Coordinates of C-alpha atoms in Angstrom, one line a residue:
M1 CA 158.0 61.1 23.7
A2 CA 159.3 59.9 27.1
D3 CA 161.3 62.5 29.1
F4 CA 164.9 61.3 29.0
N5 CA 165.8 63.6 31.9
H6 CA 163.5 61.9 34.5
F7 CA 163.7 58.1 34.6
G8 CA 165.5 55.6 36.8
A9 CA 168.5 54.9 34.5
S10 CA 172.1 55.9 35.2
D11 CA 173.4 59.2 33.9
E12 CA 175.5 57.3 31.3
E13 CA 172.5 55.4 30.0
N14 CA 170.5 58.6 30.0
A15 CA 173.1 60.4 27.9
E16 CA 173.3 57.5 25.5
I17 CA 169.6 57.3 24.9
K18 CA 169.4 61.0 24.4
K19 CA 172.2 60.8 21.8
L20 CA 170.6 57.9 20.0
T21 CA 167.2 59.6 20.0
L22 CA 168.7 62.7 18.3
E23 CA 170.3 60.5 15.7
V24 CA 166.9 58.8 15.0
E25 CA 165.1 62.2 14.8
A26 CA 167.8 63.5 12.4
D27 CA 167.2 60.6 10.0
T28 CA 164.0 58.6 10.8
D29 CA 164.7 56.3 7.8
N30 CA 168.0 55.0 9.3
F31 CA 167.1 51.5 10.4
E32 CA 170.5 51.0 12.2
S33 CA 169.9 54.0 14.4
W34 CA 166.5 52.7 15.5
E35 CA 168.0 49.3 16.3
K36 CA 170.7 50.9 18.5
L37 CA 168.1 53.0 20.3
I38 CA 165.9 49.9 21.0
R39 CA 168.9 48.0 22.4
A40 CA 169.9 50.9 24.6
C41 CA 166.3 51.1 26.0
E42 CA 166.1 47.4 26.6
A43 CA 169.4 47.5 28.5
Q44 CA 168.3 50.1 31.0
E45 CA 168.8 49.2 34.6
G46 CA 170.7 46.0 33.6
G47 CA 167.8 44.7 31.6
L48 CA 164.1 45.5 32.0
N49 CA 161.6 43.3 33.9
R50 CA 158.4 43.7 35.8
N51 CA 160.4 45.4 38.7
S52 CA 161.9 48.1 36.5
S53 CA 161.1 51.7 37.1
P54 CA 157.9 53.1 35.4
Q55 CA 160.0 55.7 33.6
A56 CA 162.3 53.2 32.0
L57 CA 159.4 51.0 30.9
A58 CA 157.7 54.1 29.5
T59 CA 160.8 55.0 27.5
L60 CA 161.0 51.5 26.1
R61 CA 157.4 51.5 25.1
D62 CA 157.6 54.9 23.5
V63 CA 160.6 53.8 21.3
Y64 CA 158.9 50.6 20.3
D65 CA 155.7 52.4 19.4
R66 CA 157.4 55.0 17.3
F67 CA 159.7 52.4 15.6
L68 CA 156.7 50.2 14.7
L69 CA 154.7 53.1 13.5
K70 CA 157.6 53.9 11.1
F71 CA 158.2 50.2 10.1
P72 CA 154.9 48.4 10.7
L73 CA 155.8 45.3 8.6
L74 CA 158.7 44.1 10.8
F75 CA 156.9 41.1 12.3
G76 CA 159.9 40.0 14.4
Y77 CA 159.8 43.2 16.4
W78 CA 156.0 42.9 17.0
K79 CA 156.7 39.5 18.5
K80 CA 159.6 40.8 20.5
Y81 CA 157.5 43.7 21.8
A82 CA 154.7 41.3 22.8
D83 CA 157.1 39.0 24.6
L84 CA 158.5 42.0 26.5
E85 CA 155.0 43.1 27.5
F86 CA 154.1 39.6 28.6
N87 CA 157.2 39.5 30.9
I88 CA 156.5 43.0 32.2
S89 CA 152.8 43.3 32.4
G90 CA 151.2 39.9 31.7
P91 CA 149.1 38.4 29.0
E92 CA 146.5 41.2 28.5
S93 CA 149.2 43.7 27.6
A94 CA 150.9 41.2 25.3
E95 CA 147.6 40.4 23.6
M96 CA 147.1 44.1 22.8
I97 CA 150.5 44.2 21.1
Y98 CA 149.7 41.1 19.1
E99 CA 146.4 42.7 18.0
R100 CA 148.2 45.8 16.9
G101 CA 150.9 43.8 15.1
C102 CA 148.4 41.5 13.2
A103 CA 146.4 44.6 12.2
S104 CA 149.6 46.2 10.8
I105 CA 150.8 43.1 8.9
T106 CA 147.6 41.1 8.4
N107 CA 149.1 38.4 6.2
C108 CA 152.2 37.4 8.2
V109 CA 152.0 33.6 8.9
D110 CA 154.7 33.7 11.5
L111 CA 153.1 36.5 13.5
W112 CA 149.7 34.9 13.4
A113 CA 151.1 31.5 14.4
S114 CA 152.9 33.1 17.3
Y115 CA 149.8 34.9 18.4
C116 CA 147.7 31.7 18.2
S117 CA 150.4 29.8 20.1
F118 CA 150.4 32.6 22.8
K119 CA 146.6 32.3 23.0
M120 CA 146.7 28.6 23.3
E121 CA 148.9 28.9 26.4
T122 CA 147.2 31.8 28.1
T123 CA 143.4 31.2 27.4
H124 CA 141.4 28.2 28.6
T125 CA 138.2 29.1 26.8
P126 CA 138.2 27.0 23.6
H127 CA 135.7 29.1 21.6
L128 CA 137.9 32.2 22.2
V129 CA 141.0 30.4 20.9
R130 CA 139.1 29.0 17.9
E131 CA 137.8 32.5 17.0
L132 CA 141.4 33.7 16.9
F133 CA 142.4 30.7 14.7
E134 CA 139.5 31.4 12.3
R135 CA 140.6 35.1 12.0
A136 CA 144.1 33.9 11.3
A137 CA 142.9 31.4 8.7
T138 CA 141.1 34.2 6.8
C139 CA 144.3 36.3 6.8
V140 CA 147.0 33.7 6.1
G141 CA 145.3 30.4 5.3
L142 CA 146.0 30.7 1.6
D143 CA 149.7 31.4 1.9
F144 CA 151.9 29.0 0.1
L145 CA 154.0 28.6 3.3
A146 CA 151.0 28.6 5.7
H147 CA 151.9 25.1 7.1
P148 CA 153.2 26.5 10.5
F149 CA 149.8 28.1 11.1
W150 CA 147.8 25.1 10.0
D151 CA 150.0 22.8 12.1
K152 CA 149.4 25.0 15.1
Y153 CA 145.6 24.9 14.5
L154 CA 145.7 21.1 14.3
E155 CA 147.8 20.8 17.4
Y156 CA 145.3 22.8 19.4
E157 CA 142.4 20.6 18.3
E158 CA 144.5 17.5 19.1
R159 CA 144.9 18.9 22.6
Q160 CA 141.2 19.3 22.8
E161 CA 140.8 15.7 21.4
A162 CA 138.3 17.1 18.9
Q163 CA 138.7 14.6 16.0
D164 CA 135.7 16.0 14.2
K165 CA 137.3 19.5 14.1
I166 CA 140.6 18.1 13.0
F167 CA 138.9 16.5 10.1
A168 CA 137.0 19.7 9.3
I169 CA 140.3 21.6 9.2
L170 CA 142.0 19.0 6.9
Q171 CA 139.0 19.2 4.6
R172 CA 139.7 22.9 4.1
V173 CA 143.4 22.6 3.8
I174 CA 143.5 19.9 1.1
H175 CA 142.0 22.4 -1.4
I176 CA 144.8 25.0 -0.9
P177 CA 147.9 24.9 -3.1
M178 CA 150.7 25.1 -0.6
H179 CA 154.2 23.8 0.0
Q180 CA 153.2 20.8 2.1
Y181 CA 149.9 19.9 0.5
A182 CA 150.8 16.2 0.2
R183 CA 151.4 15.7 3.9
Y184 CA 148.0 17.2 4.8
F185 CA 146.2 15.1 2.1
E186 CA 147.8 11.9 3.4
R187 CA 146.6 12.6 7.0
F188 CA 143.2 13.6 5.7
R189 CA 142.9 10.3 3.7
Q190 CA 143.8 8.2 6.7
L191 CA 141.4 10.0 8.9
A192 CA 138.6 9.8 6.4
H193 CA 138.6 6.0 6.7
S194 CA 137.4 6.3 10.3
R195 CA 134.9 9.0 9.8
P196 CA 131.2 8.4 8.9
I197 CA 130.5 8.7 5.2
T198 CA 128.0 11.5 5.9
E199 CA 130.9 13.7 7.0
L200 CA 133.0 13.0 3.9
V201 CA 130.9 14.6 1.1
P202 CA 127.8 16.7 0.8
A203 CA 124.4 15.0 1.0
D204 CA 123.7 15.3 -2.7
T205 CA 127.1 13.8 -3.7
L206 CA 126.5 11.0 -1.2
A207 CA 123.0 10.3 -2.7
R208 CA 124.5 10.2 -6.2
F209 CA 127.2 7.8 -5.2
R210 CA 124.7 5.5 -3.5
A211 CA 122.5 5.5 -6.6
E212 CA 125.5 4.6 -8.8
V213 CA 126.4 1.7 -6.5
E214 CA 122.9 0.4 -6.5
A215 CA 122.7 0.8 -10.3
E216 CA 126.0 -1.1 -10.7
S217 CA 124.8 -3.9 -8.4
A218 CA 121.5 -4.2 -10.4
A219 CA 123.5 -4.4 -13.6
Y220 CA 125.4 -7.4 -12.3
G221 CA 122.2 -9.1 -11.2
V222 CA 122.9 -8.6 -7.5
V223 CA 119.5 -8.3 -5.9
S224 CA 120.3 -7.4 -2.3
R225 CA 123.5 -6.3 -0.5
T226 CA 124.3 -5.5 3.0
E227 CA 124.7 -1.9 4.1
L228 CA 128.3 -2.6 4.9
E229 CA 129.0 -3.7 1.4
V230 CA 127.2 -0.7 -0.1
E231 CA 129.2 1.6 2.2
R232 CA 132.4 0.0 1.1
D233 CA 131.7 0.7 -2.5
I234 CA 130.6 4.3 -1.7
R235 CA 133.8 4.8 0.2
A236 CA 135.8 3.6 -2.9
K237 CA 134.0 6.2 -5.0
I238 CA 134.7 8.9 -2.4
D239 CA 138.3 7.9 -2.3
T240 CA 138.5 8.3 -6.0
L241 CA 136.9 11.7 -5.7
F242 CA 139.5 12.7 -3.1
Y243 CA 142.3 11.5 -5.3
E244 CA 141.0 13.7 -8.1
L245 CA 140.9 16.6 -5.7
F246 CA 144.5 15.8 -4.6
Q247 CA 145.6 15.8 -8.3
K248 CA 144.0 19.2 -8.8
T249 CA 145.7 20.6 -5.7
Q250 CA 148.9 19.1 -6.9
D251 CA 148.6 20.7 -10.3
E252 CA 147.8 24.1 -8.8
T253 CA 150.7 23.8 -6.4
N254 CA 153.1 22.9 -9.2
K255 CA 152.0 25.9 -11.3
R256 CA 153.0 28.2 -8.5
W257 CA 156.1 26.3 -7.4
T258 CA 158.3 28.0 -10.1
Y259 CA 157.5 31.4 -8.8
E260 CA 157.6 30.5 -5.1
A261 CA 161.0 28.9 -5.5
E262 CA 162.4 32.2 -6.8
I263 CA 161.2 34.3 -3.8
K264 CA 164.4 34.7 -1.8
R265 CA 163.1 37.3 0.7
P266 CA 159.4 36.8 1.6
Y267 CA 159.5 39.4 4.4
F268 CA 159.9 43.2 4.6
H269 CA 163.2 44.9 5.0
V270 CA 164.5 48.4 4.4
T271 CA 167.2 47.3 2.0
E272 CA 166.7 47.1 -1.8
L273 CA 165.7 43.9 -3.5
E274 CA 167.4 42.3 -6.5
N275 CA 166.0 43.1 -9.9
S276 CA 165.4 39.4 -10.5
Q277 CA 163.2 39.4 -7.4
L278 CA 161.0 42.2 -8.7
A279 CA 160.8 40.4 -12.1
N280 CA 159.7 37.2 -10.4
W281 CA 156.9 39.1 -8.5
R282 CA 155.7 40.7 -11.8
K283 CA 155.5 37.3 -13.5
Y284 CA 153.8 35.7 -10.5
L285 CA 151.2 38.5 -10.4
D286 CA 150.7 38.1 -14.2
F287 CA 150.0 34.4 -13.6
E288 CA 147.6 34.9 -10.7
E289 CA 145.7 37.6 -12.6
A290 CA 145.4 35.3 -15.6
E291 CA 144.0 32.5 -13.4
G292 CA 141.1 34.9 -12.6
D293 CA 140.6 34.0 -8.9
F294 CA 139.9 37.3 -7.1
V295 CA 140.6 36.1 -3.6
R296 CA 143.9 34.4 -4.6
T297 CA 145.1 37.4 -6.7
T298 CA 144.3 39.8 -3.8
F299 CA 146.2 37.6 -1.4
L300 CA 149.2 37.5 -3.7
Y301 CA 149.2 41.3 -4.0
E302 CA 149.1 41.6 -0.3
R303 CA 152.1 39.2 0.0
C304 CA 154.0 41.1 -2.6
L305 CA 153.4 44.4 -0.9
V306 CA 155.0 43.1 2.3
T307 CA 158.2 42.3 0.4
C308 CA 158.0 45.2 -2.1
A309 CA 156.4 47.8 0.2
L310 CA 158.9 50.5 -0.7
Y311 CA 158.4 50.1 -4.5
D312 CA 155.6 52.3 -5.6
E313 CA 155.4 50.3 -8.9
F314 CA 153.5 47.5 -7.1
W315 CA 151.2 49.9 -5.2
L316 CA 150.2 51.5 -8.5
R317 CA 149.7 48.1 -10.1
Y318 CA 147.6 46.8 -7.3
A319 CA 145.4 49.9 -7.3
R320 CA 144.9 49.7 -11.1
W321 CA 144.1 46.0 -10.9
M322 CA 141.6 46.5 -8.1
S323 CA 140.0 49.5 -9.8
A324 CA 139.2 47.1 -12.8
Q325 CA 137.1 44.9 -10.4
P326 CA 133.4 45.7 -10.0
D327 CA 132.3 47.7 -6.9
K328 CA 135.8 48.0 -5.3
E329 CA 136.0 51.8 -4.8
E330 CA 136.7 51.5 -1.0
E331 CA 139.3 48.8 -1.6
V332 CA 141.1 51.0 -4.1
R333 CA 141.0 54.0 -1.7
H334 CA 142.5 51.8 1.0
I335 CA 145.4 50.7 -1.2
Y336 CA 146.2 54.4 -2.0
M337 CA 145.9 55.4 1.6
R338 CA 148.3 52.7 2.8
A339 CA 150.8 53.5 0.1
A340 CA 150.7 57.3 0.7
T341 CA 150.6 57.4 4.5
L342 CA 152.8 54.4 5.4
F343 CA 155.2 53.2 2.8
V344 CA 156.1 55.3 -0.3
P345 CA 158.1 58.3 0.9
I346 CA 156.7 61.7 0.0
S347 CA 159.9 62.4 -2.0
R348 CA 158.3 60.2 -4.7
P349 CA 154.9 62.0 -4.9
G350 CA 153.5 60.1 -7.9
I351 CA 151.4 57.7 -5.9
R352 CA 149.9 60.6 -4.0
L353 CA 149.0 62.4 -7.2
Q354 CA 147.4 59.3 -8.5
Y355 CA 145.4 59.0 -5.3
A356 CA 144.2 62.6 -5.7
Y357 CA 143.0 61.8 -9.3
F358 CA 141.2 58.8 -7.9
E359 CA 139.4 60.9 -5.3
E360 CA 138.5 63.5 -7.8
S361 CA 137.1 60.9 -10.1
C362 CA 134.9 59.8 -7.1
G363 CA 133.6 63.3 -6.6
R364 CA 135.7 64.0 -3.5
T365 CA 137.3 67.1 -4.8
D366 CA 138.1 68.5 -1.4
V367 CA 140.1 65.4 -0.5
A368 CA 142.0 65.7 -3.8
R369 CA 142.9 69.3 -2.9
D370 CA 144.0 68.2 0.6
I371 CA 146.3 65.6 -0.9
H372 CA 148.0 68.3 -3.1
E373 CA 148.3 70.6 -0.1
A374 CA 149.9 67.8 2.0
I375 CA 152.5 67.2 -0.7
L376 CA 153.4 70.8 -1.0
M377 CA 153.7 71.2 2.8
Q378 CA 156.7 68.8 2.6
L379 CA 157.8 69.5 -1.0
P380 CA 157.1 73.2 -1.7
D381 CA 159.2 73.0 -4.9
C382 CA 157.3 70.0 -6.4
V383 CA 156.4 71.4 -9.8
E384 CA 154.3 68.4 -10.7
A385 CA 152.1 68.7 -7.6
I386 CA 151.6 72.5 -8.2
V387 CA 150.7 71.9 -11.9
S388 CA 148.5 69.1 -10.9
W389 CA 146.7 71.2 -8.3
A390 CA 146.2 74.1 -10.8
N391 CA 144.8 71.6 -13.4
L392 CA 142.4 70.3 -10.7
E393 CA 141.2 73.8 -10.0
R394 CA 140.8 74.4 -13.8
R395 CA 138.7 71.3 -14.2
Q396 CA 136.5 71.9 -11.2
S397 CA 136.4 75.7 -10.8
G398 CA 137.6 77.3 -14.0
L399 CA 140.6 79.1 -15.5
D400 CA 140.8 81.9 -12.9
A401 CA 141.0 79.4 -10.0
A402 CA 143.9 77.6 -11.7
I403 CA 145.8 80.9 -12.3
Q404 CA 145.2 81.7 -8.6
V405 CA 147.1 78.5 -7.6
Y406 CA 150.0 79.5 -9.8
K407 CA 150.0 83.1 -8.4
A408 CA 149.9 81.9 -4.8
Q409 CA 152.9 79.6 -5.3
I410 CA 154.9 82.3 -7.3
D411 CA 154.4 84.7 -4.4
S412 CA 155.4 82.1 -1.8
P413 CA 158.8 82.6 -0.1
Q414 CA 159.1 78.8 0.3
V415 CA 159.2 78.2 -3.5
N416 CA 162.6 78.7 -5.2
I417 CA 163.2 80.9 -8.2
F418 CA 163.5 78.1 -10.7
T419 CA 160.3 76.4 -9.7
K420 CA 158.6 79.8 -10.1
A421 CA 160.0 80.1 -13.6
V422 CA 158.2 76.9 -14.5
L423 CA 155.0 78.1 -13.0
V424 CA 155.1 81.3 -14.9
T425 CA 155.4 79.4 -18.2
R426 CA 152.5 77.2 -17.1
W427 CA 150.4 80.3 -16.4
A428 CA 151.3 81.7 -19.8
F429 CA 150.3 78.4 -21.5
L430 CA 146.9 78.4 -19.7
L431 CA 146.2 81.9 -21.1
W432 CA 147.3 80.8 -24.5
K433 CA 145.7 77.3 -24.8
I434 CA 142.7 77.5 -22.5
K435 CA 141.7 81.1 -22.7
G436 CA 142.9 81.6 -26.3
S437 CA 144.6 84.9 -25.5
V438 CA 148.0 85.0 -27.3
D439 CA 148.6 88.6 -26.3
E440 CA 148.1 88.0 -22.6
A441 CA 150.3 84.9 -22.7
R442 CA 153.1 86.9 -24.5
T443 CA 152.8 89.7 -21.9
V444 CA 153.5 87.1 -19.1
F445 CA 156.7 86.1 -20.8
L446 CA 157.8 89.6 -21.6
K447 CA 157.2 90.9 -18.1
N448 CA 158.8 88.0 -16.3
V449 CA 162.0 87.5 -18.3
Q450 CA 163.9 89.9 -16.0
W451 CA 163.1 87.6 -13.1
Y452 CA 163.6 84.2 -14.7
A453 CA 166.3 84.7 -17.3
D454 CA 168.5 82.1 -15.6
S455 CA 165.9 79.3 -16.1
L456 CA 166.5 77.1 -19.2
H457 CA 162.9 75.9 -18.9
F458 CA 161.6 79.5 -19.2
W459 CA 163.5 80.1 -22.5
E460 CA 162.4 76.7 -23.9
K461 CA 158.8 77.4 -23.2
W462 CA 158.9 81.0 -24.5
L463 CA 160.5 79.9 -27.7
E464 CA 158.0 77.0 -28.0
F465 CA 155.2 79.5 -27.5
E466 CA 156.4 81.9 -30.3
L467 CA 157.3 79.2 -32.7
E468 CA 153.9 77.6 -32.6
Q469 CA 152.0 80.8 -33.4
P470 CA 150.3 80.6 -36.8
T471 CA 151.5 83.2 -39.4
N472 CA 151.1 84.1 -43.0
A473 CA 153.2 85.9 -45.6
E474 CA 152.1 89.3 -44.2
L475 CA 152.8 88.4 -40.6
E476 CA 155.9 86.4 -41.0
S477 CA 158.3 89.3 -40.7
Q478 CA 156.7 90.4 -37.5
H479 CA 156.9 86.9 -36.2
A480 CA 160.6 86.7 -37.1
E481 CA 161.2 89.8 -35.1
R482 CA 159.6 88.3 -32.0
V483 CA 161.7 85.2 -32.3
K484 CA 164.8 87.2 -32.9
H485 CA 164.0 89.2 -29.7
I486 CA 163.9 86.1 -27.6
F487 CA 167.5 85.2 -28.6
S488 CA 168.7 88.8 -28.1
E489 CA 167.3 88.6 -24.6
L490 CA 168.9 85.2 -24.1
L491 CA 172.3 86.6 -25.0
T492 CA 172.1 89.7 -22.8
K493 CA 170.2 88.5 -19.7
S494 CA 170.7 84.8 -19.1
R495 CA 173.5 83.2 -17.2
I496 CA 172.8 79.6 -18.2
S497 CA 175.7 77.7 -19.7
S498 CA 177.1 78.2 -23.2
Q499 CA 176.2 74.6 -24.0
A500 CA 172.5 75.2 -23.0
K501 CA 172.4 78.4 -25.1
K502 CA 173.9 76.6 -28.1
E503 CA 171.1 74.0 -27.9
L504 CA 168.5 76.7 -27.9
F505 CA 170.2 78.5 -30.9
L506 CA 169.8 75.3 -32.9
N507 CA 166.1 75.9 -32.8
Y508 CA 166.7 79.4 -34.3
L509 CA 168.9 78.0 -37.1
T510 CA 166.1 75.6 -38.0
Y511 CA 163.6 78.4 -37.9
L512 CA 165.7 80.5 -40.3
Q513 CA 166.1 77.6 -42.7
E514 CA 162.4 76.6 -42.7
R515 CA 160.6 80.0 -42.2
G516 CA 163.2 82.7 -42.9
G517 CA 162.9 85.4 -45.6
P518 CA 165.2 86.2 -48.5
D519 CA 168.0 87.5 -46.2
A520 CA 167.7 84.7 -43.6
M521 CA 170.9 83.0 -44.6
K522 CA 173.0 86.0 -43.8
Q523 CA 171.6 85.8 -40.2
F524 CA 172.0 82.1 -40.2
L525 CA 175.7 82.3 -41.1
T526 CA 176.3 85.1 -38.6
I527 CA 174.8 83.0 -35.8
D528 CA 176.7 79.9 -37.0
R529 CA 180.0 81.9 -36.8
E530 CA 179.3 83.7 -33.5
I531 CA 177.7 80.8 -31.6
Y532 CA 179.4 77.7 -33.0
G533 CA 182.6 79.2 -34.4
P534 CA 186.1 79.2 -32.8
A535 CA 186.7 80.9 -29.5
S536 CA 188.2 83.9 -31.2
L537 CA 184.8 84.6 -32.9
A538 CA 182.4 83.3 -30.2
V539 CA 180.2 85.8 -28.4
L540 CA 178.6 83.6 -25.8
D541 CA 181.2 84.0 -23.1
K542 CA 182.1 87.5 -24.1
Q543 CA 178.6 88.9 -24.1
P544 CA 178.3 91.5 -21.2
V545 CA 176.3 90.1 -18.4
S546 CA 173.2 92.2 -17.5
K547 CA 173.4 94.3 -14.3
E548 CA 171.4 94.3 -11.2
N549 CA 171.1 97.6 -9.4
G550 CA 174.0 98.8 -11.5
V551 CA 176.3 95.9 -10.5
P552 CA 177.2 93.2 -13.0
R553 CA 175.7 89.9 -11.9
A554 CA 178.1 87.1 -10.9
P555 CA 178.2 83.9 -12.9
L556 CA 176.1 81.0 -11.6
D557 CA 177.9 78.4 -9.5
D558 CA 177.7 74.8 -10.5
A559 CA 175.0 73.8 -8.1
T560 CA 172.7 76.7 -9.1
R561 CA 173.4 76.1 -12.8
A562 CA 172.3 72.5 -12.4
K563 CA 169.0 73.7 -10.9
A564 CA 168.7 76.4 -13.6
E565 CA 169.0 73.8 -16.4
S566 CA 166.9 71.0 -14.8
R567 CA 164.1 69.3 -16.7
Y568 CA 160.6 68.9 -15.2
P569 CA 159.0 65.7 -16.6
A570 CA 155.6 64.5 -15.4
Y571 CA 155.9 61.9 -12.6
Y572 CA 154.5 59.1 -14.9
E573 CA 157.4 59.7 -17.3
Y574 CA 159.6 58.1 -14.7
Y575 CA 157.7 54.8 -14.9
T576 CA 159.3 52.9 -17.8
E577 CA 158.9 49.3 -18.9
P578 CA 161.1 47.3 -16.6
E579 CA 164.0 45.4 -18.2
P580 CA 163.4 41.7 -17.4
T581 CA 167.1 40.7 -17.6
L582 CA 168.4 43.6 -15.5
Q583 CA 170.9 42.4 -12.8
G584 CA 171.9 43.9 -9.4
T585 CA 169.7 45.6 -6.9
A586 CA 166.7 47.6 -7.9
S587 CA 166.6 51.2 -6.6
F588 CA 163.5 52.4 -4.8
Q589 CA 163.6 55.6 -6.9

């Protein structure tokens, strides 16, 4: 970062930039703070130019670089940065910024058109300019709104008075479904009348048309015709062929027009989109996938992921679709990497976990481990990531390796008590379901209840464990004592809310009904009276709270109780079928 204590700005400007920098560092997602910082840097010394101090220019460049690393899809800022570099340092520096920008947002028509326009004005070597136009055509040529780029390409060739190249460009464009397809076709058709017929169609098509003309002449008894007459009839057939092509392009354009007309924001922004916009993108992708053109479908996904870059739904969809295509492992990896490293915040780790599963499936287990570690560096309490990592180790290295992951996280001071409670239950379930050792699993619950009695999840899983143990007539009484012990511990040791305890006791009432012995209803009615009866009979809030070092433990505050009673669903349980008629803005969460 630039040193804000040593550059040629006034003390007032220096203080303002330092203040705004601290605001940005406190919340790097705050777009308005970044904008204020950029404006302050641009205003240094009365407005920066090539005569500004090196320190002020370095500060501006540093802010732009960090801003565009954070928000690489903001094409307007890439163009603004390139213009600044051009004014300050000349065309070579500006070209470097354009290259970085076009690498960051490869399918932006406006940015490529600006870059090509810049190249036209600053480079006098035609083949270098044409190389850039061809790169741009690969990246944005199929865009439904690509006409500003194609117009710029045609303008350049007009300046070069290269009629053959203009015609070649139009020959490509008339096949592309786009907003202004008819305008390009009309120009192509007019130009075609003045071009040699050998340029209009491939040699085999031309030979076929010539044979047809000669056959038709013979059928009418015409023995000999001039070449001009033959060419006129061939051109008529070519014109018919072109019209059929026009109709095909028109049909393809009309198919997409419905979806394109609904796109209200084709560019990236940090604000949320309307639900109707997401629904339109889903339908548009459904259409393009059904059409079966790999190139067009890929192009549409890339367009979608500029507008919807902060919605992991579309990254997951793109990766899934790409993985269904043959020999596309690297492409899938690139999708996951872009999503995980640039766009989807780590607070939503699902896409990163999916990336880890992909790498594991490709035999890159070390990379999968690294992804899990990276998540936990930022989110040490991410239960799903810890469980996922333990399961990875179990699959690849065995049960002991999985348990070691849980033990390491349980011992970590960065992991909170309620997360540890979940991990203990997962450890017990591994011993039970994978190792097949009920006794070892039960021991884990019994030894750890003193530490995790305030976790609702711990009680739910302990109860689930005991209720699922198989019994018979001889063992049922012993089983009943174990279940009863859980609820005795719950009453004396846990500080979770009375409502949460009541929900747990419902399981006990069901157990007594379905599996209790001859005297079960006596216990049933006692619980019914003491847990669900009037306040004068209730024992939940009157039960003495267990002591810690001889001192009664204080009740949980509201914030702690909320954590104690949290649920821990798997990340993919958050992804529900979208409601197509939902109104309002769509949350990124």
